[in-house]
């Protein structure tokens, strides 16, 4: 019922910046909460950041606090992830996710109902 498309990934040197975008289509009323997760090969899917449109709240994983910023344009159904001072440990596939409700924890992937296809971010030292 919701389609999510990410864009903006690429290969950069350590210290560089990238901005990812996620655009929702379909029944966008079901995407009142948006999150970013990332997954490196052989690792668990890790929470990065989330935004709740109605309450105006943003949340960040400990590993990206102070470097990444989530923002968006609700009228355009688009969420952004500004990633500054990228480091090799940020290398992963980044996924956009959406939920109508967050029942308990924005950082729990099971809270989200819809997922994008992912976009690769590679940071070289």
JSON list of C-alpha atoms in Angstrom, two decimals:
[
{"chain": "A", "resi": 1, "resn": "UNK", "atom": "CA", "xyz": [0.00, 0.00, 0.00]},
{"chain": "A", "resi": 2, "resn": "UNK", "atom": "CA", "xyz": [3.07, 2.24, 0.34]},
{"chain": "A", "resi": 3, "resn": "UNK", "atom": "CA", "xyz": [6.01, 2.28, -2.03]},
{"chain": "A", "resi": 4, "resn": "UNK", "atom": "CA", "xyz": [9.34, 3.72, -0.90]},
{"chain": "A", "resi": 5, "resn": "UNK", "atom": "CA", "xyz": [12.20, 4.65, -3.21]},
{"chain": "A", "resi": 6, "resn": "UNK", "atom": "CA", "xyz": [15.62, 5.64, -1.88]},
{"chain": "A", "resi": 7, "resn": "UNK", "atom": "CA", "xyz": [18.26, 7.60, -3.77]},
{"chain": "A", "resi": 8, "resn": "UNK", "atom": "CA", "xyz": [21.57, 9.33, -3.17]},
{"chain": "A", "resi": 9, "resn": "UNK", "atom": "CA", "xyz": [23.94, 6.54, -2.24]},
{"chain": "A", "resi": 10, "resn": "UNK", "atom": "CA", "xyz": [27.43, 6.26, -3.65]},
{"chain": "A", "resi": 11, "resn": "UNK", "atom": "CA", "xyz": [31.13, 5.79, -2.97]},
{"chain": "A", "resi": 12, "resn": "UNK", "atom": "CA", "xyz": [33.01, 8.53, -1.12]},
{"chain": "A", "resi": 13, "resn": "UNK", "atom": "CA", "xyz": [36.18, 9.13, 0.84]},
{"chain": "A", "resi": 14, "resn": "UNK", "atom": "CA", "xyz": [36.21, 9.31, 4.62]},
{"chain": "A", "resi": 15, "resn": "UNK", "atom": "CA", "xyz": [35.19, 12.75, 5.83]},
{"chain": "A", "resi": 16, "resn": "UNK", "atom": "CA", "xyz": [32.85, 13.40, 2.92]},
{"chain": "A", "resi": 17, "resn": "UNK", "atom": "CA", "xyz": [29.09, 13.99, 3.04]},
{"chain": "A", "resi": 18, "resn": "UNK", "atom": "CA", "xyz": [26.09, 12.47, 1.30]},
{"chain": "A", "resi": 19, "resn": "UNK", "atom": "CA", "xyz": [22.38, 13.18, 1.37]},
{"chain": "A", "resi": 20, "resn": "UNK", "atom": "CA", "xyz": [19.95, 10.30, 0.94]},
{"chain": "A", "resi": 21, "resn": "UNK", "atom": "CA", "xyz": [16.32, 10.76, 0.01]},
{"chain": "A", "resi": 22, "resn": "UNK", "atom": "CA", "xyz": [13.26, 8.54, 0.37]},
{"chain": "A", "resi": 23, "resn": "UNK", "atom": "CA", "xyz": [10.05, 9.29, -1.48]},
{"chain": "A", "resi": 24, "resn": "UNK", "atom": "CA", "xyz": [6.79, 7.58, -0.58]},
{"chain": "A", "resi": 25, "resn": "UNK", "atom": "CA", "xyz": [3.91, 6.92, -2.93]},
{"chain": "A", "resi": 26, "resn": "UNK", "atom": "CA", "xyz": [0.61, 5.07, -2.80]},
{"chain": "A", "resi": 27, "resn": "UNK", "atom": "CA", "xyz": [-1.38, 5.41, 0.40]},
{"chain": "A", "resi": 28, "resn": "UNK", "atom": "CA", "xyz": [0.97, 7.91, 1.98]},
{"chain": "A", "resi": 29, "resn": "UNK", "atom": "CA", "xyz": [-1.37, 8.37, 4.92]},
{"chain": "A", "resi": 30, "resn": "UNK", "atom": "CA", "xyz": [0.06, 5.06, 6.14]},
{"chain": "A", "resi": 31, "resn": "UNK", "atom": "CA", "xyz": [3.56, 6.55, 6.42]},
{"chain": "A", "resi": 32, "resn": "UNK", "atom": "CA", "xyz": [3.15, 8.87, 9.39]},
{"chain": "A", "resi": 33, "resn": "UNK", "atom": "CA", "xyz": [6.49, 7.71, 10.78]},
{"chain": "A", "resi": 34, "resn": "UNK", "atom": "CA", "xyz": [9.62, 7.26, 8.71]},
{"chain": "A", "resi": 35, "resn": "UNK", "atom": "CA", "xyz": [12.89, 5.61, 9.63]},
{"chain": "A", "resi": 36, "resn": "UNK", "atom": "CA", "xyz": [16.32, 4.90, 8.23]},
{"chain": "A", "resi": 37, "resn": "UNK", "atom": "CA", "xyz": [18.11, 1.62, 8.92]},
{"chain": "A", "resi": 38, "resn": "UNK", "atom": "CA", "xyz": [21.37, 0.25, 7.60]},
{"chain": "A", "resi": 39, "resn": "UNK", "atom": "CA", "xyz": [22.83, -3.20, 7.17]},
{"chain": "A", "resi": 40, "resn": "UNK", "atom": "CA", "xyz": [26.40, -4.25, 6.47]},
{"chain": "A", "resi": 41, "resn": "UNK", "atom": "CA", "xyz": [27.19, -7.73, 5.11]},
{"chain": "A", "resi": 42, "resn": "UNK", "atom": "CA", "xyz": [26.89, -10.33, 7.84]},
{"chain": "A", "resi": 43, "resn": "UNK", "atom": "CA", "xyz": [25.49, -7.82, 10.33]},
{"chain": "A", "resi": 44, "resn": "UNK", "atom": "CA", "xyz": [22.08, -7.15, 11.82]},
{"chain": "A", "resi": 45, "resn": "UNK", "atom": "CA", "xyz": [19.95, -4.36, 10.46]},
{"chain": "A", "resi": 46, "resn": "UNK", "atom": "CA", "xyz": [20.79, -1.30, 12.56]},
{"chain": "A", "resi": 47, "resn": "UNK", "atom": "CA", "xyz": [18.64, 1.70, 13.43]},
{"chain": "A", "resi": 48, "resn": "UNK", "atom": "CA", "xyz": [19.97, 5.02, 12.13]},
{"chain": "A", "resi": 49, "resn": "UNK", "atom": "CA", "xyz": [17.29, 7.71, 12.50]},
{"chain": "A", "resi": 50, "resn": "UNK", "atom": "CA", "xyz": [13.54, 8.27, 12.55]},
{"chain": "A", "resi": 51, "resn": "UNK", "atom": "CA", "xyz": [11.03, 11.09, 12.29]},
{"chain": "A", "resi": 52, "resn": "UNK", "atom": "CA", "xyz": [7.41, 11.33, 13.41]},
{"chain": "A", "resi": 53, "resn": "UNK", "atom": "CA", "xyz": [5.51, 13.84, 11.31]},
{"chain": "A", "resi": 54, "resn": "UNK", "atom": "CA", "xyz": [2.63, 14.50, 13.68]},
{"chain": "A", "resi": 55, "resn": "UNK", "atom": "CA", "xyz": [4.68, 15.11, 16.79]},
{"chain": "A", "resi": 56, "resn": "UNK", "atom": "CA", "xyz": [7.70, 16.61, 15.06]},
{"chain": "A", "resi": 57, "resn": "UNK", "atom": "CA", "xyz": [10.08, 14.26, 16.87]},
{"chain": "A", "resi": 58, "resn": "UNK", "atom": "CA", "xyz": [13.38, 12.98, 15.59]},
{"chain": "A", "resi": 59, "resn": "UNK", "atom": "CA", "xyz": [15.51, 10.13, 16.97]},
{"chain": "A", "resi": 60, "resn": "UNK", "atom": "CA", "xyz": [19.02, 8.89, 16.23]},
{"chain": "A", "resi": 61, "resn": "UNK", "atom": "CA", "xyz": [21.06, 5.82, 16.82]},
{"chain": "A", "resi": 62, "resn": "UNK", "atom": "CA", "xyz": [24.05, 6.27, 19.11]},
{"chain": "A", "resi": 63, "resn": "UNK", "atom": "CA", "xyz": [26.57, 5.61, 16.35]},
{"chain": "A", "resi": 64, "resn": "UNK", "atom": "CA", "xyz": [25.39, 8.54, 14.20]},
{"chain": "A", "resi": 65, "resn": "UNK", "atom": "CA", "xyz": [24.41, 11.20, 16.74]},
{"chain": "A", "resi": 66, "resn": "UNK", "atom": "CA", "xyz": [26.04, 14.52, 15.94]},
{"chain": "A", "resi": 67, "resn": "UNK", "atom": "CA", "xyz": [26.88, 13.54, 12.36]},
{"chain": "A", "resi": 68, "resn": "UNK", "atom": "CA", "xyz": [23.58, 12.59, 10.68]},
{"chain": "A", "resi": 69, "resn": "UNK", "atom": "CA", "xyz": [20.39, 14.65, 10.43]},
{"chain": "A", "resi": 70, "resn": "UNK", "atom": "CA", "xyz": [16.95, 13.44, 9.39]},
{"chain": "A", "resi": 71, "resn": "UNK", "atom": "CA", "xyz": [14.52, 15.91, 7.85]},
{"chain": "A", "resi": 72, "resn": "UNK", "atom": "CA", "xyz": [11.76, 15.98, 5.31]},
{"chain": "A", "resi": 73, "resn": "UNK", "atom": "CA", "xyz": [9.01, 17.64, 3.36]},
{"chain": "A", "resi": 74, "resn": "UNK", "atom": "CA", "xyz": [5.68, 16.15, 4.37]},
{"chain": "A", "resi": 75, "resn": "UNK", "atom": "CA", "xyz": [3.82, 17.75, 1.46]},
{"chain": "A", "resi": 76, "resn": "UNK", "atom": "CA", "xyz": [6.19, 15.99, -0.95]},
{"chain": "A", "resi": 77, "resn": "UNK", "atom": "CA", "xyz": [6.19, 12.74, 1.04]},
{"chain": "A", "resi": 78, "resn": "UNK", "atom": "CA", "xyz": [9.97, 12.84, 1.05]},
{"chain": "A", "resi": 79, "resn": "UNK", "atom": "CA", "xyz": [12.42, 12.23, 3.88]},
{"chain": "A", "resi": 80, "resn": "UNK", "atom": "CA", "xyz": [16.13, 13.01, 3.79]},
{"chain": "A", "resi": 81, "resn": "UNK", "atom": "CA", "xyz": [19.16, 11.76, 5.66]},
{"chain": "A", "resi": 82, "resn": "UNK", "atom": "CA", "xyz": [22.07, 14.18, 5.67]},
{"chain": "A", "resi": 83, "resn": "UNK", "atom": "CA", "xyz": [25.24, 12.25, 6.47]},
{"chain": "A", "resi": 84, "resn": "UNK", "atom": "CA", "xyz": [28.31, 14.28, 7.38]},
{"chain": "A", "resi": 85, "resn": "UNK", "atom": "CA", "xyz": [31.84, 13.23, 8.28]},
{"chain": "A", "resi": 86, "resn": "UNK", "atom": "CA", "xyz": [31.32, 9.77, 6.86]},
{"chain": "A", "resi": 87, "resn": "UNK", "atom": "CA", "xyz": [33.61, 7.03, 8.13]},
{"chain": "A", "resi": 88, "resn": "UNK", "atom": "CA", "xyz": [34.35, 3.52, 6.82]},
{"chain": "A", "resi": 89, "resn": "UNK", "atom": "CA", "xyz": [32.15, 2.01, 9.54]},
{"chain": "A", "resi": 90, "resn": "UNK", "atom": "CA", "xyz": [29.18, 3.80, 7.94]},
{"chain": "A", "resi": 91, "resn": "UNK", "atom": "CA", "xyz": [29.50, 1.54, 4.89]},
{"chain": "A", "resi": 92, "resn": "UNK", "atom": "CA", "xyz": [26.22, -0.35, 4.48]},
{"chain": "A", "resi": 93, "resn": "UNK", "atom": "CA", "xyz": [23.03, -0.63, 2.50]},
{"chain": "A", "resi": 94, "resn": "UNK", "atom": "CA", "xyz": [20.69, 2.08, 3.78]},
{"chain": "A", "resi": 95, "resn": "UNK", "atom": "CA", "xyz": [16.98, 1.30, 3.89]},
{"chain": "A", "resi": 96, "resn": "UNK", "atom": "CA", "xyz": [14.01, 3.61, 4.25]},
{"chain": "A", "resi": 97, "resn": "UNK", "atom": "CA", "xyz": [11.03, 2.34, 6.26]},
{"chain": "A", "resi": 98, "resn": "UNK", "atom": "CA", "xyz": [7.52, 3.60, 7.02]},
{"chain": "A", "resi": 99, "resn": "UNK", "atom": "CA", "xyz": [4.82, 2.94, 9.61]},
{"chain": "A", "resi": 100, "resn": "UNK", "atom": "CA", "xyz": [1.40, 4.33, 10.37]},
{"chain": "A", "resi": 101, "resn": "UNK", "atom": "CA", "xyz": [1.90, 3.78, 14.09]},
{"chain": "A", "resi": 102, "resn": "UNK", "atom": "CA", "xyz": [4.90, 3.35, 16.34]},
{"chain": "A", "resi": 103, "resn": "UNK", "atom": "CA", "xyz": [3.65, 1.38, 19.31]},
{"chain": "A", "resi": 104, "resn": "UNK", "atom": "CA", "xyz": [6.74, 1.43, 21.48]},
{"chain": "A", "resi": 105, "resn": "UNK", "atom": "CA", "xyz": [10.19, 1.99, 20.00]},
{"chain": "A", "resi": 106, "resn": "UNK", "atom": "CA", "xyz": [11.24, 3.88, 16.87]},
{"chain": "A", "resi": 107, "resn": "UNK", "atom": "CA", "xyz": [14.49, 1.91, 16.80]},
{"chain": "A", "resi": 108, "resn": "UNK", "atom": "CA", "xyz": [12.84, -1.51, 16.44]},
{"chain": "A", "resi": 109, "resn": "UNK", "atom": "CA", "xyz": [12.58, -2.67, 12.85]},
{"chain": "A", "resi": 110, "resn": "UNK", "atom": "CA", "xyz": [9.46, -4.74, 13.57]},
{"chain": "A", "resi": 111, "resn": "UNK", "atom": "CA", "xyz": [7.56, -1.48, 14.12]},
{"chain": "A", "resi": 112, "resn": "UNK", "atom": "CA", "xyz": [7.74, -0.66, 10.41]},
{"chain": "A", "resi": 113, "resn": "UNK", "atom": "CA", "xyz": [5.36, -1.97, 7.77]},
{"chain": "A", "resi": 114, "resn": "UNK", "atom": "CA", "xyz": [6.97, -0.89, 4.51]},
{"chain": "A", "resi": 115, "resn": "UNK", "atom": "CA", "xyz": [10.55, -0.90, 3.25]},
{"chain": "A", "resi": 116, "resn": "UNK", "atom": "CA", "xyz": [12.43, 0.47, 0.29]},
{"chain": "A", "resi": 117, "resn": "UNK", "atom": "CA", "xyz": [14.89, -1.48, -1.83]},
{"chain": "A", "resi": 118, "resn": "UNK", "atom": "CA", "xyz": [17.95, 0.09, -0.22]},
{"chain": "A", "resi": 119, "resn": "UNK", "atom": "CA", "xyz": [20.79, 2.24, -1.50]},
{"chain": "A", "resi": 120, "resn": "UNK", "atom": "CA", "xyz": [24.48, 1.40, -1.11]},
{"chain": "A", "resi": 121, "resn": "UNK", "atom": "CA", "xyz": [26.81, 3.76, 0.74]},
{"chain": "A", "resi": 122, "resn": "UNK", "atom": "CA", "xyz": [30.51, 2.93, 0.60]},
{"chain": "A", "resi": 123, "resn": "UNK", "atom": "CA", "xyz": [33.11, 4.97, 2.50]},
{"chain": "A", "resi": 124, "resn": "UNK", "atom": "CA", "xyz": [36.80, 4.34, 1.84]},
{"chain": "A", "resi": 125, "resn": "UNK", "atom": "CA", "xyz": [39.63, 5.25, 4.18]}
]
